[in-house]
Amino acid sequence: MHTARRGTVFFGRKLSELSDDELAAPSLLPGWTRAHVVAHVGYNARALARLVQWANTGLETPMYPSWQARNEEIDYGATLPPSALRNLYEDSAIHLDGKWRDTPQEAGVQEVKTAQGRTVPASETVWMRTREVWIHAVDLDNGASFADMPADVLERLLADITGAWHNRGDDKDLRLEVLGSAGVTQLGDTAAGDPIIVTGTLPDIAAWAAGRSTHGITSNRPDTPQAPRWI
Ligand code: ZN
């Protein structure tokens, strides 16, 4: 819960540093302005609150009616006046926080379904939100980077991403080497004979794996490979 709240504060700060005009500029996400990112993060909080609601009532309330509805809502949100967009972000974050606070511990184990169709305990919404606010703070393209994220967030994020690759078989012949103070951690296809090796610090590897940046990345191949798709 703590890193989710810290991430929300961090996102809010990066957002408040931007002028209204600057919200119309491109974000780091292809095809999305900063306003799209803010709208998405706001609607994401509402969607996660629906999962918490589901866990509390037993009545199925999905994150979004459909993927198309999710995208249309974001496109609509991006057209809101900047003040309304900022309110959406703040109100939705407060609403989600209240939902968590009012949820008894035993409801946290109730199973709910994510927008990707994964079945998870409702308590997973805390991590889902943590991930969203930290990564999308970077996507605002306002000076934040993965190096701003707490190490435990980076580690869990990297485990999520490499786990998703592994489940799809996308990590074949791809090895990640994370340089840390305690040595090198290997992830990915650690059994491969002649793998493509991608090396960097934890923030740089996590940013690369999330498809955000190649900063600080070295490889045993002439060109730094592109990370496999994550979500
Ligand atoms: Zn997102």
Coordinates of N, CA and C and ligand atoms in Angstrom, one line a residue:
M1 N 0.8 -1.2 0.0 CA 0.0 0.0 0.0 C 0.9 1.3 0.0
H2 N 2.0 1.1 0.7 CA 2.9 2.3 0.9 C 3.4 2.8 -0.5
T3 N 4.0 1.8 -1.3 CA 4.6 2.2 -2.5 C 3.5 2.7 -3.5
A4 N 2.3 2.2 -3.4 CA 1.2 2.7 -4.3 C 0.9 4.2 -3.9
R5 N 0.8 4.5 -2.7 CA 0.6 5.9 -2.2 C 1.7 6.8 -2.6
R6 N 2.9 6.3 -2.4 CA 4.1 7.1 -2.8 C 4.1 7.3 -4.3
G7 N 3.8 6.3 -5.1 CA 3.7 6.4 -6.5 C 2.6 7.4 -7.0
T8 N 1.5 7.4 -6.3 CA 0.4 8.4 -6.6 C 0.9 9.8 -6.3
V9 N 1.6 10.0 -5.2 CA 2.1 11.3 -4.9 C 3.1 11.7 -6.0
F10 N 4.0 10.8 -6.4 CA 5.0 11.1 -7.4 C 4.3 11.4 -8.7
F11 N 3.4 10.7 -9.1 CA 2.7 11.0 -10.4 C 2.0 12.3 -10.3
G12 N 1.3 12.6 -9.2 CA 0.7 13.9 -9.0 C 1.6 15.1 -9.0
R13 N 2.9 14.8 -8.5 CA 3.8 15.9 -8.6 C 4.3 16.2 -10.0
K14 N 4.6 15.1 -10.7 CA 5.0 15.3 -12.1 C 3.9 15.9 -12.9
L15 N 2.6 15.6 -12.6 CA 1.5 16.2 -13.3 C 1.4 17.7 -13.0
S16 N 1.5 18.0 -11.7 CA 1.3 19.4 -11.3 C 2.4 20.3 -11.8
E17 N 3.6 19.7 -12.1 CA 4.6 20.6 -12.7 C 4.3 21.0 -14.2
L18 N 3.4 20.3 -14.8 CA 3.1 20.6 -16.2 C 2.0 21.7 -16.2
S19 N 2.2 22.6 -17.2 CA 1.1 23.6 -17.4 C 0.0 23.0 -18.2
D20 N -1.1 23.7 -18.2 CA -2.3 23.2 -18.9 C -1.9 22.9 -20.4
D21 N -1.2 23.9 -21.0 CA -0.8 23.8 -22.4 C 0.1 22.5 -22.6
E22 N 0.9 22.3 -21.7 CA 1.9 21.2 -21.8 C 1.2 19.8 -21.8
L23 N -0.1 19.7 -21.3 CA -0.8 18.5 -21.3 C -1.2 18.0 -22.7
A24 N -1.2 18.9 -23.6 CA -1.6 18.6 -25.0 C -0.4 18.0 -25.8
A25 N 0.8 18.1 -25.2 CA 2.0 17.6 -25.9 C 2.1 16.1 -25.9
P26 N 2.9 15.4 -26.8 CA 3.0 14.0 -26.8 C 3.6 13.4 -25.5
S27 N 3.1 12.3 -25.1 CA 3.7 11.5 -24.0 C 4.8 10.6 -24.6
L28 N 5.4 9.7 -23.8 CA 6.3 8.7 -24.3 C 5.6 7.5 -25.0
L29 N 4.2 7.5 -24.8 CA 3.5 6.4 -25.4 C 3.0 6.7 -26.8
P30 N 3.3 5.9 -27.8 CA 2.9 6.2 -29.1 C 1.4 6.5 -29.3
G31 N 1.1 7.6 -29.9 CA -0.3 8.0 -30.2 C -1.0 8.7 -29.0
W32 N -0.4 8.7 -27.9 CA -1.0 9.3 -26.7 C -0.3 10.6 -26.3
T33 N -1.2 11.7 -26.1 CA -0.7 12.9 -25.5 C -0.5 12.7 -24.0
R34 N 0.0 13.7 -23.3 CA 0.1 13.6 -21.8 C -1.3 13.5 -21.2
A35 N -2.3 14.2 -21.9 CA -3.7 14.2 -21.4 C -4.2 12.8 -21.5
H36 N -3.9 12.0 -22.5 CA -4.3 10.6 -22.6 C -3.8 9.8 -21.4
V37 N -2.5 10.0 -21.0 CA -1.9 9.3 -19.9 C -2.6 9.6 -18.6
V38 N -2.9 10.9 -18.4 CA -3.6 11.3 -17.2 C -5.0 10.7 -17.1
A39 N -5.7 10.8 -18.2 CA -7.1 10.2 -18.3 C -7.0 8.7 -18.0
H40 N -6.0 8.0 -18.6 CA -5.9 6.6 -18.4 C -5.6 6.3 -16.9
V41 N -4.7 7.0 -16.3 CA -4.4 6.8 -14.9 C -5.6 7.0 -14.0
G42 N -6.4 8.1 -14.3 CA -7.6 8.3 -13.6 C -8.6 7.2 -13.7
Y43 N -8.9 6.8 -15.0 CA -9.9 5.8 -15.2 C -9.4 4.4 -14.7
N44 N -8.1 4.2 -14.7 CA -7.6 3.0 -14.2 C -7.9 2.9 -12.7
A45 N -7.8 4.0 -11.9 CA -8.1 4.0 -10.5 C -9.6 3.6 -10.3
R46 N -10.5 4.2 -11.2 CA -11.9 3.9 -11.0 C -12.1 2.4 -11.4
A47 N -11.4 1.9 -12.4 CA -11.6 0.5 -12.8 C -11.1 -0.5 -11.7
L48 N -10.0 -0.1 -11.0 CA -9.5 -0.9 -9.9 C -10.5 -0.8 -8.7
A49 N -11.1 0.3 -8.5 CA -12.1 0.5 -7.4 C -13.2 -0.5 -7.7
R50 N -13.6 -0.7 -9.0 CA -14.7 -1.6 -9.3 C -14.3 -3.0 -8.9
L51 N -13.0 -3.4 -9.1 CA -12.6 -4.7 -8.7 C -12.6 -4.9 -7.1
V52 N -12.3 -3.8 -6.4 CA -12.3 -3.9 -5.0 C -13.8 -4.0 -4.5
Q53 N -14.7 -3.2 -5.2 CA -16.1 -3.3 -5.0 C -16.6 -4.8 -5.2
W54 N -16.2 -5.4 -6.3 CA -16.5 -6.7 -6.6 C -16.2 -7.7 -5.5
A55 N -14.9 -7.5 -4.9 CA -14.5 -8.4 -3.9 C -15.3 -8.2 -2.6
N56 N -15.8 -7.0 -2.4 CA -16.6 -6.7 -1.2 C -18.0 -7.1 -1.3
T57 N -18.6 -7.1 -2.5 CA -20.0 -7.4 -2.6 C -20.3 -8.8 -3.2
G58 N -19.3 -9.4 -3.9 CA -19.5 -10.6 -4.6 C -20.2 -10.5 -6.0
L59 N -20.6 -9.2 -6.3 CA -21.2 -8.9 -7.5 C -20.2 -8.6 -8.6
E60 N -20.2 -9.3 -9.7 CA -19.1 -9.1 -10.7 C -19.2 -7.7 -11.3
T61 N -18.2 -6.8 -11.0 CA -18.1 -5.5 -11.7 C -16.7 -5.5 -12.3
P62 N -16.6 -5.7 -13.6 CA -15.3 -5.8 -14.3 C -14.7 -4.4 -14.4
M63 N -13.4 -4.4 -14.6 CA -12.6 -3.1 -14.8 C -13.3 -2.3 -15.8
Y64 N -13.5 -2.9 -17.0 CA -14.0 -2.1 -18.2 C -15.0 -3.1 -18.8
P65 N -16.1 -2.5 -19.4 CA -17.1 -3.4 -20.2 C -16.4 -4.1 -21.3
S66 N -15.4 -3.5 -22.0 CA -14.7 -4.1 -23.1 C -13.4 -3.3 -23.3
W67 N -12.5 -3.9 -24.0 CA -11.2 -3.2 -24.3 C -11.5 -1.9 -25.1
Q68 N -12.5 -2.1 -26.0 CA -12.9 -0.9 -26.9 C -13.4 0.2 -26.0
A69 N -14.3 -0.2 -25.0 CA -14.9 0.9 -24.2 C -13.8 1.5 -23.3
R70 N -12.8 0.8 -22.9 CA -11.6 1.4 -22.2 C -11.0 2.4 -23.0
N71 N -10.7 2.1 -24.3 CA -9.9 3.0 -25.2 C -10.8 4.2 -25.5
E72 N -12.1 4.0 -25.7 CA -12.9 5.2 -26.0 C -13.0 6.1 -24.8
E73 N -13.0 5.5 -23.6 CA -13.1 6.4 -22.4 C -11.8 7.2 -22.3
I74 N -10.7 6.6 -22.6 CA -9.4 7.4 -22.5 C -9.4 8.5 -23.6
D75 N -9.9 8.2 -24.8 CA -9.9 9.2 -25.8 C -10.8 10.4 -25.4
Y76 N -11.9 10.0 -24.8 CA -12.9 11.0 -24.3 C -12.2 11.9 -23.2
G77 N -11.6 11.2 -22.3 CA -11.0 11.9 -21.1 C -9.9 12.8 -21.6
A78 N -9.2 12.5 -22.6 CA -8.1 13.3 -23.1 C -8.6 14.7 -23.7
T79 N -9.9 14.7 -24.0 CA -10.5 16.0 -24.5 C -11.1 16.9 -23.4
L80 N -11.0 16.4 -22.2 CA -11.6 17.2 -21.0 C -10.7 18.4 -20.9
P81 N -11.3 19.5 -20.4 CA -10.5 20.7 -20.0 C -9.5 20.3 -19.0
P82 N -8.3 20.9 -19.0 CA -7.2 20.5 -18.1 C -7.7 20.5 -16.6
S83 N -8.5 21.4 -16.2 CA -8.9 21.4 -14.8 C -9.7 20.2 -14.4
A84 N -10.6 19.8 -15.4 CA -11.4 18.6 -15.2 C -10.5 17.3 -15.2
L85 N -9.5 17.3 -16.0 CA -8.6 16.2 -16.1 C -7.8 16.0 -14.8
R86 N -7.4 17.2 -14.3 CA -6.6 17.1 -13.0 C -7.6 16.6 -11.9
N87 N -8.8 17.1 -11.9 CA -9.8 16.6 -10.9 C -10.0 15.1 -11.0
L88 N -10.2 14.7 -12.2 CA -10.4 13.2 -12.5 C -9.3 12.4 -11.8
Y89 N -8.0 12.9 -12.1 CA -6.9 12.2 -11.5 C -7.0 12.2 -10.0
E90 N -7.2 13.3 -9.4 CA -7.2 13.4 -7.9 C -8.4 12.7 -7.3
D91 N -9.6 12.9 -7.8 CA -10.8 12.3 -7.2 C -10.7 10.8 -7.3
S92 N -10.3 10.3 -8.5 CA -10.2 8.8 -8.7 C -9.2 8.2 -7.7
A93 N -8.1 8.9 -7.5 CA -7.1 8.3 -6.6 C -7.6 8.3 -5.2
I94 N -8.3 9.3 -4.7 CA -8.9 9.4 -3.4 C -9.9 8.3 -3.2
H95 N -10.8 8.2 -4.3 CA -11.8 7.2 -4.3 C -11.3 5.8 -4.1
L96 N -10.2 5.4 -4.8 CA -9.6 4.1 -4.8 C -9.0 3.9 -3.4
D97 N -8.4 4.9 -2.9 CA -7.7 4.8 -1.6 C -8.8 4.5 -0.5
G98 N -9.9 5.2 -0.6 CA -11.0 4.9 0.3 C -11.6 3.5 0.2
K99 N -11.7 3.0 -1.0 CA -12.2 1.7 -1.2 C -11.3 0.6 -0.5
W100 N -10.0 0.8 -0.7 CA -9.0 -0.1 0.0 C -9.1 0.0 1.5
R101 N -9.3 1.2 2.0 CA -9.3 1.4 3.4 C -10.6 0.8 4.0
D102 N -11.7 0.8 3.3 CA -12.9 0.2 3.8 C -13.1 -1.3 3.5
T103 N -12.0 -1.9 2.9 CA -12.1 -3.3 2.6 C -11.5 -4.2 3.7
P104 N -12.3 -5.0 4.3 CA -11.8 -5.9 5.4 C -10.8 -6.9 4.8
Q105 N -9.8 -7.2 5.6 CA -8.7 -8.1 5.1 C -9.2 -9.3 4.4
E106 N -10.3 -9.9 4.9 CA -10.7 -11.2 4.3 C -11.3 -11.0 2.9
A107 N -11.7 -9.8 2.5 CA -12.2 -9.6 1.2 C -11.0 -9.5 0.2
G108 N -9.8 -9.2 0.7 CA -8.7 -9.1 -0.2 C -8.3 -10.4 -0.9
V109 N -8.8 -11.6 -0.3 CA -8.4 -12.8 -1.0 C -9.5 -13.2 -2.0
Q110 N -10.6 -12.5 -2.1 CA -11.6 -12.8 -3.1 C -11.1 -12.6 -4.5
E111 N -11.4 -13.6 -5.4 CA -10.9 -13.5 -6.7 C -11.6 -12.6 -7.6
V112 N -10.9 -11.8 -8.4 CA -11.5 -10.9 -9.4 C -10.7 -11.1 -10.7
K113 N -11.2 -10.4 -11.7 CA -10.5 -10.6 -13.0 C -10.0 -9.3 -13.5
T114 N -8.8 -9.3 -14.0 CA -8.2 -8.1 -14.6 C -8.7 -7.9 -16.0
A115 N -8.3 -6.7 -16.6 CA -8.8 -6.3 -17.9 C -8.1 -7.3 -18.9
Q116 N -7.0 -7.9 -18.6 CA -6.3 -8.9 -19.5 C -6.9 -10.3 -19.3
G117 N -7.9 -10.4 -18.3 CA -8.5 -11.7 -18.2 C -7.8 -12.6 -17.1
R118 N -6.8 -12.1 -16.4 CA -6.2 -12.9 -15.4 C -7.0 -12.9 -14.1
T119 N -7.1 -14.0 -13.5 CA -7.8 -14.1 -12.2 C -6.8 -13.9 -11.1
V120 N -7.1 -12.9 -10.2 CA -6.2 -12.5 -9.2 C -6.9 -12.2 -7.9
P121 N -6.3 -12.4 -6.7 CA -7.0 -11.9 -5.5 C -7.1 -10.4 -5.5
A122 N -8.2 -9.9 -4.9 CA -8.5 -8.4 -5.0 C -7.3 -7.6 -4.4
S123 N -6.6 -8.2 -3.5 CA -5.4 -7.5 -2.9 C -4.4 -7.1 -3.9
E124 N -4.4 -7.9 -5.1 CA -3.4 -7.6 -6.2 C -3.7 -6.2 -6.8
T125 N -4.8 -5.6 -6.5 CA -5.1 -4.3 -7.1 C -4.1 -3.2 -6.6
V126 N -3.6 -3.5 -5.4 CA -2.6 -2.6 -4.8 C -1.3 -2.6 -5.7
W127 N -0.8 -3.7 -6.1 CA 0.3 -3.8 -6.9 C 0.0 -3.3 -8.3
M128 N -1.2 -3.6 -8.8 CA -1.6 -3.2 -10.2 C -1.5 -1.6 -10.3
R129 N -2.0 -1.0 -9.2 CA -2.0 0.4 -9.1 C -0.6 1.0 -9.0
T130 N 0.2 0.3 -8.1 CA 1.6 0.7 -7.9 C 2.3 0.8 -9.2
R131 N 2.2 -0.2 -10.0 CA 2.9 -0.4 -11.3 C 2.4 0.8 -12.2
E132 N 1.1 1.0 -12.3 CA 0.6 2.0 -13.2 C 1.1 3.4 -12.9
V133 N 1.0 3.8 -11.6 CA 1.4 5.2 -11.3 C 2.9 5.5 -11.5
W134 N 3.7 4.5 -11.1 CA 5.1 4.7 -11.3 C 5.5 4.8 -12.8
I135 N 5.0 3.8 -13.5 CA 5.4 3.7 -15.0 C 4.9 4.9 -15.7
H136 N 3.6 5.2 -15.5 CA 3.0 6.3 -16.3 C 3.5 7.7 -15.8
A137 N 4.1 7.8 -14.7 CA 4.8 9.0 -14.3 C 5.9 9.3 -15.2
V138 N 6.6 8.2 -15.6 CA 7.7 8.3 -16.6 C 7.1 8.7 -17.9
D139 N 6.0 8.0 -18.3 CA 5.4 8.3 -19.6 C 4.9 9.7 -19.8
L140 N 4.8 10.5 -18.7 CA 4.4 11.9 -18.8 C 5.5 12.7 -19.5
D141 N 6.7 12.1 -19.6 CA 7.8 12.7 -20.3 C 8.1 14.1 -19.7
N142 N 8.2 14.1 -18.4 CA 8.4 15.3 -17.7 C 9.6 15.2 -16.7
G143 N 10.6 14.4 -17.2 CA 11.8 14.3 -16.4 C 11.9 13.1 -15.4
A144 N 10.8 12.4 -15.2 CA 10.9 11.2 -14.4 C 11.5 10.0 -15.1
S145 N 12.2 9.2 -14.4 CA 12.7 8.0 -15.0 C 12.6 6.8 -14.1
F146 N 12.9 5.6 -14.6 CA 12.8 4.4 -13.8 C 13.7 4.5 -12.6
A147 N 14.8 5.3 -12.7 CA 15.7 5.5 -11.5 C 15.0 6.1 -10.4
D148 N 13.9 6.8 -10.6 CA 13.1 7.4 -9.5 C 12.3 6.4 -8.7
M149 N 12.1 5.2 -9.3 CA 11.3 4.2 -8.6 C 12.0 3.4 -7.5
P150 N 11.3 3.0 -6.5 CA 11.9 2.2 -5.4 C 12.4 0.9 -6.0
A151 N 13.5 0.4 -5.4 CA 14.1 -0.9 -5.9 C 13.1 -2.0 -5.9
D152 N 12.3 -2.1 -4.8 CA 11.3 -3.2 -4.7 C 10.3 -3.2 -5.8
V153 N 9.9 -2.0 -6.2 CA 8.9 -1.8 -7.3 C 9.6 -2.3 -8.6
L154 N 10.8 -1.9 -8.8 CA 11.6 -2.3 -10.1 C 11.7 -3.8 -10.1
E155 N 12.1 -4.4 -9.0 CA 12.3 -5.9 -8.9 C 11.0 -6.6 -9.2
R156 N 9.9 -6.2 -8.6 CA 8.7 -6.9 -8.9 C 8.2 -6.7 -10.3
L157 N 8.4 -5.5 -10.8 CA 8.0 -5.2 -12.2 C 8.8 -6.1 -13.2
L158 N 10.1 -6.2 -12.9 CA 10.9 -7.0 -13.8 C 10.5 -8.5 -13.8
A159 N 10.1 -8.9 -12.5 CA 9.7 -10.3 -12.4 C 8.3 -10.5 -13.1
D160 N 7.4 -9.5 -13.1 CA 6.2 -9.6 -13.8 C 6.4 -9.7 -15.3
I161 N 7.3 -8.9 -15.8 CA 7.6 -8.8 -17.3 C 8.2 -10.1 -17.8
T162 N 9.3 -10.5 -17.1 CA 10.0 -11.7 -17.5 C 9.1 -12.9 -17.3
G163 N 8.2 -12.9 -16.3 CA 7.3 -14.0 -16.2 C 6.3 -14.1 -17.3
A164 N 5.8 -12.9 -17.8 CA 4.9 -12.9 -18.9 C 5.6 -13.4 -20.2
W165 N 6.8 -13.0 -20.4 CA 7.6 -13.5 -21.5 C 7.7 -15.0 -21.5
H166 N 8.1 -15.5 -20.3 CA 8.3 -16.9 -20.1 C 7.0 -17.7 -20.4
N167 N 5.9 -17.2 -19.9 CA 4.6 -17.9 -20.1 C 4.3 -18.0 -21.6
R168 N 4.7 -17.0 -22.4 CA 4.5 -17.1 -23.8 C 5.6 -17.6 -24.7
G169 N 6.7 -18.0 -24.0 CA 7.9 -18.6 -24.7 C 8.7 -17.5 -25.4
D170 N 8.4 -16.2 -25.0 CA 9.1 -15.1 -25.7 C 10.5 -14.9 -25.2
D171 N 10.9 -15.5 -24.1 CA 12.2 -15.3 -23.6 C 13.3 -16.3 -24.1
K172 N 12.9 -17.1 -25.1 CA 13.9 -18.0 -25.6 C 15.1 -17.3 -26.1
D173 N 16.3 -17.8 -25.7 CA 17.6 -17.3 -26.1 C 17.8 -15.8 -25.7
L174 N 17.1 -15.4 -24.7 CA 17.3 -14.0 -24.3 C 17.6 -14.0 -22.8
R175 N 18.8 -13.5 -22.4 CA 19.2 -13.5 -21.0 C 19.4 -12.0 -20.6
L176 N 18.9 -11.7 -19.4 CA 19.1 -10.4 -18.9 C 20.1 -10.5 -17.7
E177 N 21.0 -9.6 -17.7 CA 22.0 -9.5 -16.6 C 21.8 -8.1 -15.9
V178 N 21.3 -8.2 -14.7 CA 21.1 -7.0 -13.9 C 22.3 -6.8 -13.0
L179 N 22.9 -5.6 -13.2 CA 24.1 -5.3 -12.4 C 23.7 -4.6 -11.1
G180 N 24.1 -5.3 -10.0 CA 23.7 -4.7 -8.7 C 24.9 -4.6 -7.8
S181 N 24.8 -4.0 -6.6 CA 25.9 -3.9 -5.7 C 26.4 -5.2 -5.2
A182 N 25.5 -6.2 -5.2 CA 25.8 -7.6 -4.7 C 26.2 -8.5 -5.8
G183 N 26.4 -8.0 -7.0 CA 26.8 -8.8 -8.1 C 25.8 -8.8 -9.3
V184 N 25.8 -9.8 -10.1 CA 25.0 -9.8 -11.3 C 23.8 -10.8 -11.1
T185 N 22.6 -10.4 -11.4 CA 21.5 -11.3 -11.3 C 21.1 -11.7 -12.7
Q186 N 20.9 -13.0 -13.0 CA 20.5 -13.4 -14.4 C 19.0 -13.7 -14.4
L187 N 18.4 -13.2 -15.4 CA 17.0 -13.5 -15.6 C 16.8 -14.0 -17.1
G188 N 15.6 -14.5 -17.3 CA 15.3 -14.9 -18.7 C 15.7 -16.3 -19.0
D189 N 16.2 -16.6 -20.2 CA 16.6 -17.9 -20.6 C 18.0 -18.2 -20.1
T190 N 18.1 -18.6 -18.8 CA 19.5 -18.7 -18.2 C 20.1 -20.0 -18.6
A191 N 19.4 -20.9 -19.3 CA 20.0 -22.2 -19.7 C 20.5 -22.2 -21.2
A192 N 20.2 -21.1 -21.9 CA 20.5 -21.1 -23.3 C 22.1 -21.2 -23.6
G193 N 22.5 -21.8 -24.7 CA 23.9 -22.0 -24.9 C 24.5 -20.7 -25.4
D194 N 23.9 -20.0 -26.4 CA 24.4 -18.8 -26.9 C 23.4 -17.7 -27.0
P195 N 23.0 -17.3 -25.8 CA 21.8 -16.3 -25.8 C 22.2 -14.9 -26.2
I196 N 21.2 -14.1 -26.6 CA 21.4 -12.7 -26.7 C 21.4 -12.2 -25.2
I197 N 22.5 -11.5 -24.9 CA 22.6 -11.0 -23.5 C 22.4 -9.5 -23.4
V198 N 21.5 -9.1 -22.6 CA 21.2 -7.6 -22.4 C 21.6 -7.3 -21.0
T199 N 22.5 -6.3 -20.8 CA 23.0 -6.0 -19.5 C 22.8 -4.5 -19.1
G200 N 22.5 -4.3 -17.8 CA 22.3 -2.9 -17.4 C 22.0 -2.9 -15.9
T201 N 21.9 -1.8 -15.3 CA 21.5 -1.6 -13.9 C 20.0 -2.0 -13.8
L202 N 19.5 -2.2 -12.6 CA 18.1 -2.5 -12.4 C 17.1 -1.5 -13.0
P203 N 17.3 -0.2 -12.8 CA 16.4 0.7 -13.4 C 16.5 0.7 -15.0
D204 N 17.7 0.6 -15.5 CA 17.8 0.6 -16.9 C 17.3 -0.7 -17.6
I205 N 17.5 -1.8 -16.9 CA 16.9 -3.1 -17.5 C 15.4 -3.1 -17.4
A206 N 14.9 -2.6 -16.3 CA 13.4 -2.6 -16.1 C 12.8 -1.6 -17.2
A207 N 13.4 -0.5 -17.4 CA 12.9 0.4 -18.4 C 13.0 -0.2 -19.8
W208 N 14.1 -0.9 -20.1 CA 14.2 -1.6 -21.4 C 13.1 -2.7 -21.5
A209 N 13.0 -3.5 -20.5 CA 12.0 -4.6 -20.5 C 10.6 -4.1 -20.7
A210 N 10.3 -2.9 -20.1 CA 9.0 -2.4 -20.2 C 8.8 -1.6 -21.6
G211 N 9.8 -1.7 -22.4 CA 9.7 -1.1 -23.7 C 9.8 0.5 -23.7
R212 N 10.4 1.0 -22.6 CA 10.4 2.5 -22.5 C 11.7 3.1 -23.0
S213 N 12.8 2.4 -22.9 CA 14.1 3.1 -23.1 C 15.2 2.1 -23.3
T214 N 16.3 2.5 -24.1 CA 17.5 1.6 -24.2 C 18.7 2.3 -23.5
H215 N 18.4 3.3 -22.7 CA 19.4 4.1 -22.0 C 20.2 3.1 -21.1
G216 N 21.5 3.2 -21.2 CA 22.4 2.4 -20.3 C 22.5 0.9 -20.5
I217 N 21.9 0.5 -21.6 CA 21.8 -0.9 -21.9 C 23.0 -1.3 -22.9
T218 N 23.6 -2.4 -22.5 CA 24.6 -3.0 -23.5 C 24.2 -4.4 -23.8
S219 N 24.7 -4.9 -24.9 CA 24.3 -6.2 -25.4 C 25.6 -6.9 -26.0
N220 N 25.5 -8.2 -26.1 CA 26.6 -9.0 -26.7 C 26.3 -9.1 -28.3
R221 N 25.3 -8.3 -28.7 CA 25.0 -8.3 -30.1 C 25.3 -6.8 -30.6
P222 N 25.6 -6.6 -31.9 CA 26.0 -5.3 -32.3 C 24.9 -4.2 -32.0
D223 N 23.6 -4.6 -32.2 CA 22.5 -3.7 -32.0 C 21.8 -4.2 -30.7
T224 N 21.4 -3.2 -29.9 CA 20.6 -3.6 -28.7 C 19.3 -4.1 -29.2
P225 N 18.9 -5.3 -28.8 CA 17.6 -5.9 -29.3 C 16.5 -5.2 -28.6
Q226 N 15.3 -5.2 -29.3 CA 14.1 -4.7 -28.7 C 13.5 -5.7 -27.7
A227 N 13.0 -5.3 -26.7 CA 12.4 -6.2 -25.7 C 11.1 -6.8 -26.3
P228 N 10.9 -8.1 -25.9 CA 9.6 -8.7 -26.4 C 8.5 -7.9 -25.8
R229 N 7.3 -8.0 -26.4 CA 6.1 -7.4 -25.9 C 5.8 -7.8 -24.5
W230 N 5.3 -6.9 -23.7 CA 5.1 -7.2 -22.3 C 3.6 -7.6 -22.1
I231 N 2.7 -6.6 -22.3 CA 1.3 -6.9 -22.0 C 0.5 -7.2 -23.4
Ligands
ZN1 ZN -1.6 1.7 -17.9

